[in-house]
Each structure stands twice: as structure tokens, then as C-alpha cells.
Short mmCIF file of C-alpha atoms in Angstrom, two decimals:
data_model
loop_
_atom_site.label_atom_id
_atom_site.label_comp_id
_atom_site.label_asym_id
_atom_site.label_seq_id
_atom_site.Cartn_x
_atom_site.Cartn_y
_atom_site.Cartn_z
CA UNK A 1 36.76 -20.74 -8.78
CA UNK A 2 37.07 -19.63 -5.16
CA UNK A 3 35.62 -16.24 -3.79
CA UNK A 4 36.87 -14.73 -0.52
CA UNK A 5 34.02 -13.32 1.67
CA UNK A 6 34.77 -11.37 4.81
CA UNK A 7 31.53 -12.01 7.03
CA UNK A 8 32.16 -8.63 8.77
CA UNK A 9 31.87 -6.92 5.72
CA UNK A 10 28.77 -8.99 4.56
CA UNK A 11 27.12 -8.38 7.97
CA UNK A 12 27.70 -4.58 7.71
CA UNK A 13 26.50 -4.35 4.18
CA UNK A 14 23.66 -6.58 4.65
CA UNK A 15 22.69 -4.72 8.01
CA UNK A 16 22.69 -1.40 6.22
CA UNK A 17 20.58 -2.62 3.20
CA UNK A 18 17.93 -4.28 5.91
CA UNK A 19 17.51 -0.79 7.72
CA UNK A 20 16.70 0.85 4.27
CA UNK A 21 14.25 -1.90 3.40
CA UNK A 22 12.43 -2.12 6.75
CA UNK A 23 12.14 1.48 6.53
CA UNK A 24 10.71 1.55 3.07
CA UNK A 25 8.49 -1.25 3.92
CA UNK A 26 7.02 0.49 6.98
CA UNK A 27 6.26 3.48 5.03
CA UNK A 28 4.38 1.53 2.17
CA UNK A 29 2.53 -0.87 4.76
CA UNK A 30 1.86 1.84 7.29
CA UNK A 31 3.45 -0.07 10.00
CA UNK A 32 5.35 1.89 12.77
CA UNK A 33 8.15 0.62 14.90
CA UNK A 34 10.95 2.09 17.35
CA UNK A 35 14.53 2.92 16.25
CA UNK A 36 15.54 -0.17 18.71
CA UNK A 37 13.45 -2.72 16.90
CA UNK A 38 14.28 -1.67 13.51
CA UNK A 39 18.01 -1.82 14.31
CA UNK A 40 17.41 -5.31 16.05
CA UNK A 41 15.43 -6.75 13.06
CA UNK A 42 17.84 -5.70 10.61
CA UNK A 43 20.73 -7.00 12.72
CA UNK A 44 18.89 -10.37 13.11
CA UNK A 45 18.22 -10.53 9.40
CA UNK A 46 22.03 -9.76 8.69
CA UNK A 47 23.12 -12.47 11.16
CA UNK A 48 20.68 -14.91 9.55
CA UNK A 49 22.09 -14.40 6.18
CA UNK A 50 25.58 -14.67 7.31
CA UNK A 51 24.49 -18.27 9.00
CA UNK A 52 23.09 -19.16 5.50
CA UNK A 53 26.42 -18.34 3.82
CA UNK A 54 28.09 -20.80 6.23
CA UNK A 55 25.81 -23.51 5.26
CA UNK A 56 27.94 -26.11 3.42
CA UNK A 57 25.17 -26.99 1.06
CA UNK A 58 24.13 -25.99 -2.63
CA UNK A 59 25.49 -22.90 -4.44
CA UNK A 60 25.80 -19.47 -2.61
CA UNK A 61 23.17 -18.06 -4.90
CA UNK A 62 20.79 -20.76 -4.27
CA UNK A 63 21.15 -20.60 -0.54
CA UNK A 64 20.66 -16.84 -0.30
CA UNK A 65 17.68 -16.94 -2.74
CA UNK A 66 15.99 -19.53 -0.69
CA UNK A 67 16.47 -17.87 2.68
CA UNK A 68 15.26 -14.39 1.19
CA UNK A 69 11.27 -14.94 2.18
CA UNK A 70 12.13 -16.50 5.93
CA UNK A 71 14.55 -13.66 6.49
CA UNK A 72 12.28 -11.04 5.44
CA UNK A 73 9.46 -12.63 7.30
CA UNK A 74 11.53 -12.78 10.49
CA UNK A 75 12.72 -9.21 10.25
CA UNK A 76 9.03 -7.76 9.74
CA UNK A 77 7.80 -9.95 12.67
CA UNK A 78 10.49 -8.67 15.02
CA UNK A 79 10.26 -4.79 13.92
CA UNK A 80 6.63 -4.55 12.90
CA UNK A 81 5.14 -7.41 15.18
CA UNK A 82 3.36 -8.85 12.10
CA UNK A 83 2.55 -12.19 12.81
CA UNK A 84 -0.39 -13.03 10.31
CA UNK A 85 1.11 -15.61 7.39
CA UNK A 86 -0.78 -13.55 4.87
CA UNK A 87 0.36 -10.10 6.12
CA UNK A 88 4.02 -11.80 6.38
CA UNK A 89 3.73 -12.80 2.68
CA UNK A 90 2.63 -9.36 1.71
CA UNK A 91 5.28 -7.77 3.66
CA UNK A 92 7.97 -9.78 2.29
CA UNK A 93 7.08 -9.07 -1.28
CA UNK A 94 6.97 -5.30 -0.57
CA UNK A 95 10.53 -5.58 0.60
CA UNK A 96 11.69 -8.00 -2.31
CA UNK A 97 10.11 -5.20 -4.66
CA UNK A 98 11.94 -2.38 -2.48
CA UNK A 99 15.20 -4.43 -2.66
CA UNK A 100 14.99 -4.73 -6.58
CA UNK A 101 14.45 -1.14 -7.21
CA UNK A 102 17.27 0.05 -4.69
CA UNK A 103 19.40 -2.53 -6.29
CA UNK A 104 18.81 -1.23 -9.51
CA UNK A 105 19.37 2.57 -8.52
CA UNK A 106 22.66 1.34 -6.42
CA UNK A 107 23.78 -0.51 -10.13
CA UNK A 108 23.23 2.66 -11.80
CA UNK A 109 25.41 4.90 -9.19
CA UNK A 110 28.17 2.54 -8.73
CA UNK A 111 28.48 2.32 -12.48
CA UNK A 112 29.03 6.03 -12.41
CA UNK A 113 31.53 5.57 -9.63
CA UNK A 114 33.22 2.36 -10.74
CA UNK A 115 36.55 4.18 -11.14
CA UNK A 116 36.82 4.94 -7.60
CA UNK A 117 35.92 1.17 -6.59
CA UNK A 118 39.41 0.27 -5.59
CA UNK A 119 40.69 -1.14 -2.51
CA UNK A 120 39.40 0.09 0.67
CA UNK A 121 37.15 2.55 -0.66
CA UNK A 122 34.72 -0.03 -2.44
CA UNK A 123 32.82 -0.72 1.01
CA UNK A 124 32.51 3.09 1.47
CA UNK A 125 31.26 3.81 -2.09
CA UNK A 126 28.74 1.04 -1.82
CA UNK A 127 27.38 2.29 1.31
CA UNK A 128 27.03 5.67 0.07
CA UNK A 129 25.11 4.61 -3.09
CA UNK A 130 23.00 2.49 -1.02
CA UNK A 131 21.78 5.72 1.19
CA UNK A 132 21.57 7.81 -2.06
CA UNK A 133 19.13 5.03 -3.70
CA UNK A 134 17.15 4.74 -0.15
CA UNK A 135 16.62 8.25 -0.43
CA UNK A 136 15.48 8.39 -4.21
CA UNK A 137 12.80 5.70 -3.03
CA UNK A 138 11.72 7.64 -0.18
CA UNK A 139 10.94 10.59 -2.36
CA UNK A 140 9.03 8.47 -4.95
CA UNK A 141 7.01 6.62 -1.98
CA UNK A 142 6.43 10.04 -0.34
CA UNK A 143 5.11 11.32 -3.67
CA UNK A 144 2.67 8.41 -4.52
CA UNK A 145 1.51 8.56 -0.97
CA UNK A 146 0.63 12.34 -1.12
CA UNK A 147 -1.05 11.75 -4.41
CA UNK A 148 -3.18 8.83 -2.99
CA UNK A 149 -3.97 11.11 0.14
CA UNK A 150 -5.24 13.66 -1.90
CA UNK A 151 -7.65 11.31 -3.71
CA UNK A 152 -9.01 10.15 -0.53
CA UNK A 153 -11.96 11.56 1.49
CA UNK A 154 -13.77 10.96 4.81
CA UNK A 155 -17.57 10.19 4.30
CA UNK A 156 -20.23 10.07 6.68
CA UNK A 157 -23.19 7.96 5.77
CA UNK A 158 -26.29 8.58 7.67
CA UNK A 159 -28.33 5.66 8.86
CA UNK A 160 -31.78 6.54 10.14
CA UNK A 161 -32.73 3.21 11.59
CA UNK A 162 -29.58 3.77 13.71
CA UNK A 163 -29.75 7.57 14.15
CA UNK A 164 -25.91 8.03 13.64
CA UNK A 165 -23.36 8.56 11.02
CA UNK A 166 -20.99 5.92 10.07
CA UNK A 167 -17.30 7.31 8.77
CA UNK A 168 -16.21 5.65 5.85
CA UNK A 169 -12.71 6.27 3.85
CA UNK A 170 -13.62 6.93 0.10
CA UNK A 171 -11.70 7.14 -3.05
CA UNK A 172 -12.12 9.72 -5.53
CA UNK A 173 -11.97 8.37 -9.05
CA UNK A 174 -12.10 10.81 -11.84
CA UNK A 175 -12.63 7.89 -14.18
CA UNK A 176 -15.80 6.63 -12.60
CA UNK A 177 -18.50 8.30 -14.69
CA UNK A 178 -21.53 5.74 -13.80
CA UNK A 179 -24.85 7.57 -13.72
CA UNK A 180 -28.29 6.45 -13.56
CA UNK A 181 -29.76 5.86 -16.92
CA UNK A 182 -33.00 7.50 -16.11
CA UNK A 183 -32.46 10.33 -13.73
CA UNK A 184 -28.76 10.89 -15.05
CA UNK A 185 -27.71 11.23 -11.32
CA UNK A 186 -24.15 10.36 -10.28
CA UNK A 187 -23.77 6.78 -9.02
CA UNK A 188 -20.96 5.88 -6.27
CA UNK A 189 -19.70 2.41 -5.90
CA UNK A 190 -19.38 0.52 -2.65
CA UNK A 191 -17.92 -2.76 -1.65
CA UNK A 192 -20.15 -5.71 -0.38
CA UNK A 193 -18.85 -5.68 3.33
CA UNK A 194 -19.82 -1.99 3.48
CA UNK A 195 -23.24 -2.67 1.78
CA UNK A 196 -23.94 -5.31 4.72
CA UNK A 197 -23.33 -2.67 7.27
CA UNK A 198 -25.44 0.02 6.04
CA UNK A 199 -28.20 -2.00 4.40
CA UNK A 200 -30.76 -0.86 6.89
CA UNK A 201 -30.58 2.55 5.25
CA UNK A 202 -31.64 1.42 1.68
CA UNK A 203 -34.93 1.68 0.59
CA UNK A 204 -36.11 -1.52 -1.27
CA UNK A 205 -38.58 0.34 -3.61
CA UNK A 206 -35.60 2.68 -4.78
CA UNK A 207 -33.82 -0.33 -6.31
CA UNK A 208 -31.93 0.76 -9.41
CA UNK A 209 -30.25 -1.29 -12.37
CA UNK A 210 -26.71 0.73 -13.60
CA UNK A 211 -25.16 -0.49 -16.66
CA UNK A 212 -21.42 -0.49 -16.73
CA UNK A 213 -18.51 -0.93 -19.08
CA UNK A 214 -15.06 -1.81 -17.74
CA UNK A 215 -11.66 -2.94 -18.73
CA UNK A 216 -11.65 -6.80 -18.86
CA UNK A 217 -15.46 -6.94 -19.00
CA UNK A 218 -17.43 -6.02 -21.99
CA UNK A 219 -20.51 -4.82 -20.12
CA UNK A 220 -22.76 -5.71 -17.17
CA UNK A 221 -25.21 -4.60 -14.43
CA UNK A 222 -24.85 -3.30 -11.12
CA UNK A 223 -27.64 -3.34 -8.16
CA UNK A 224 -27.67 -0.18 -6.84
CA UNK A 225 -29.84 1.50 -3.91
CA UNK A 226 -30.58 5.21 -3.01
CA UNK A 227 -28.86 6.55 0.38
CA UNK A 228 -30.83 8.90 2.22
CA UNK A 229 -27.85 11.25 3.08
CA UNK A 230 -24.02 11.45 2.36
CA UNK A 231 -21.72 14.16 4.11
CA UNK A 232 -18.25 14.34 2.13
CA UNK A 233 -15.36 16.29 4.07
CA UNK A 234 -13.59 18.16 1.48
CA UNK A 235 -10.55 20.65 2.52
CA UNK A 236 -11.88 21.43 5.68
CA UNK A 237 -15.65 21.96 4.54
CA UNK A 238 -18.58 19.55 4.71
CA UNK A 239 -20.67 18.95 1.43
CA UNK A 240 -23.92 17.35 2.30
CA UNK A 241 -25.66 15.59 -0.42
CA UNK A 242 -29.37 13.51 -0.43
CA UNK A 243 -30.67 10.88 -2.12
CA UNK A 244 -27.50 9.26 -3.21
CA UNK A 245 -27.26 6.19 -5.45
CA UNK A 246 -24.89 3.59 -4.46
CA UNK A 247 -23.83 0.66 -6.43
CA UNK A 248 -23.00 -2.60 -5.21
CA UNK A 249 -19.84 -4.10 -6.67
CA UNK A 250 -18.76 -7.77 -5.62
CA UNK A 251 -14.99 -6.99 -7.33
CA UNK A 252 -12.56 -4.46 -7.25
CA UNK A 253 -13.06 -3.40 -3.62
CA UNK A 254 -11.58 -6.05 -1.36
CA UNK A 255 -12.61 -6.25 2.26
CA UNK A 256 -9.18 -5.71 3.76
CA UNK A 257 -9.01 -2.32 1.40
CA UNK A 258 -8.78 0.96 3.38
CA UNK A 259 -11.27 2.57 1.09
CA UNK A 260 -14.78 1.00 0.74
CA UNK A 261 -16.32 3.56 -1.56
CA UNK A 262 -15.37 4.96 -4.84
CA UNK A 263 -17.01 8.60 -5.16
CA UNK A 264 -18.15 10.17 -8.24
CA UNK A 265 -16.37 13.38 -8.71
CA UNK A 266 -19.48 15.27 -9.32
CA UNK A 267 -20.56 14.91 -5.74
CA UNK A 268 -17.69 17.43 -4.73
CA UNK A 269 -19.31 20.16 -6.85
CA UNK A 270 -21.73 22.49 -4.73
#
């Protein structure tokens, strides 16, 4: 069985989908680029796919599937100037996820419009369904980012030895109900990287052992220290707290994470 492909149509469809995927990936990854770089990256990706189609080796599906990751990495490098291998792989996975959900929405729309898919109108309907799928995903991503942003706060940790405050991004976790077993004081969680940066403000004599229970681990003990002062920015106001207990967690907060602290919800109470 033979299929007839028109490279100009493939190029247009592929470039359009690349524009949508790069835009979505930029929103999710927090990367920015000029319109010229986005268009150029999408065009290069579409051209690479057309070249893969022309390669007389293996099946069409196998060739396109094999080239997916290199093509997406190339587009990310051109568009967002991402050069680190790990970041490129992460961005490629994000684009693949966006492509999967976008394709699913497109199929749903096309199935509803299949009566109009005849002759020259098929490409037009495909482009329209692709745009509608893109707009749906943009709404979903914006909604998730707004919800995430509403749970983030800027925290200032005062370090007496340095005579200055260190700004830290923190995440409010309503499920964090850790408390000191003796005093009942709320306990916040910080990563190992942040703990090393502010270790000079810890008081060794104020060492705490905080028992915890979490999903995937039945129970355990976290080492915690007392912080002299903590200021939380909350909707234009500043909440100042003293003698805050910080538990150091080696897992759950990666060094690359934007938020290096998990706040206890009780700290936002006046």
C-alpha cells in the first residue's frame, strides 16, 4: 500500500503544531523568546521532519518517532537558547506531553467535524481544530499556574551573623501538619541546600526531633532547628514570626526547585 504525501502540506501542518507546542512549552518551563525565534524554531523543526520523511530507511512511523526527541531539542535550543542536556531532555518531555494532550483534543474535535473533512477543506479544518486544542491547553496551563502562584509566598529569613535577610520562595502546603511534639509549635520544612546557606543562624542548643508520617514511608524522624526570625509576605502585608522551627528534609525538595521551603499554614495566622 502506498500513501501520497504533499511536503508543502506536511510542512505547514508541522510548523503550525510546532508553534503551538513551543508556546505551551515556554509557558510551562518559564522561558521567553521573541516571535522571530519562535517562528524560526518552528520552521526548522518542520523542515527537519520533512527531511526525515524523505529518508529511504525503515518505516515512516519509526523514522518520525526516532526523530521526535532530536527535533524537539533542536527547536528548544534555537527558540529558548537552552543548551544544557538535562534541560533539553526535560523540555522535550514537556513538548511531548503537550503534543499528546493537544493531539487528543484535536482528534475529539475532528471526530465531531468529520462530515466536513472532504477535499480541500480538510487542511483548513485540521488547522482550526489545532488552534482550538491550543487555546484549551493554554486555559488549562494558565489555571494551573495561577493556582500554583496562589500557594507561593516570599519569605525573608533573618540571619543574625550576617545582619541581613535572605529572600526565599516558599510553598504553602495545607497538608503540612507537622508540629513539635513538646510545644505543639508549627514546623516548616526546608531543603538541604537552603539549610546549608542559613546554618549560621541555627542555635545548636535548640535542636528538635520531629516525628513524621508520609505516603511511601511509614514513619521517620526529621532533624529540626530553631530560626530566630521569619517574615512572610502575604497579599501586601508582612507577617513577622519569631522562634520558628525548621525541619531539614533530604527528599521531596530538589536543589533545582524554585521553592526551597514548605510553609506551615498556621504561620499565616495573625
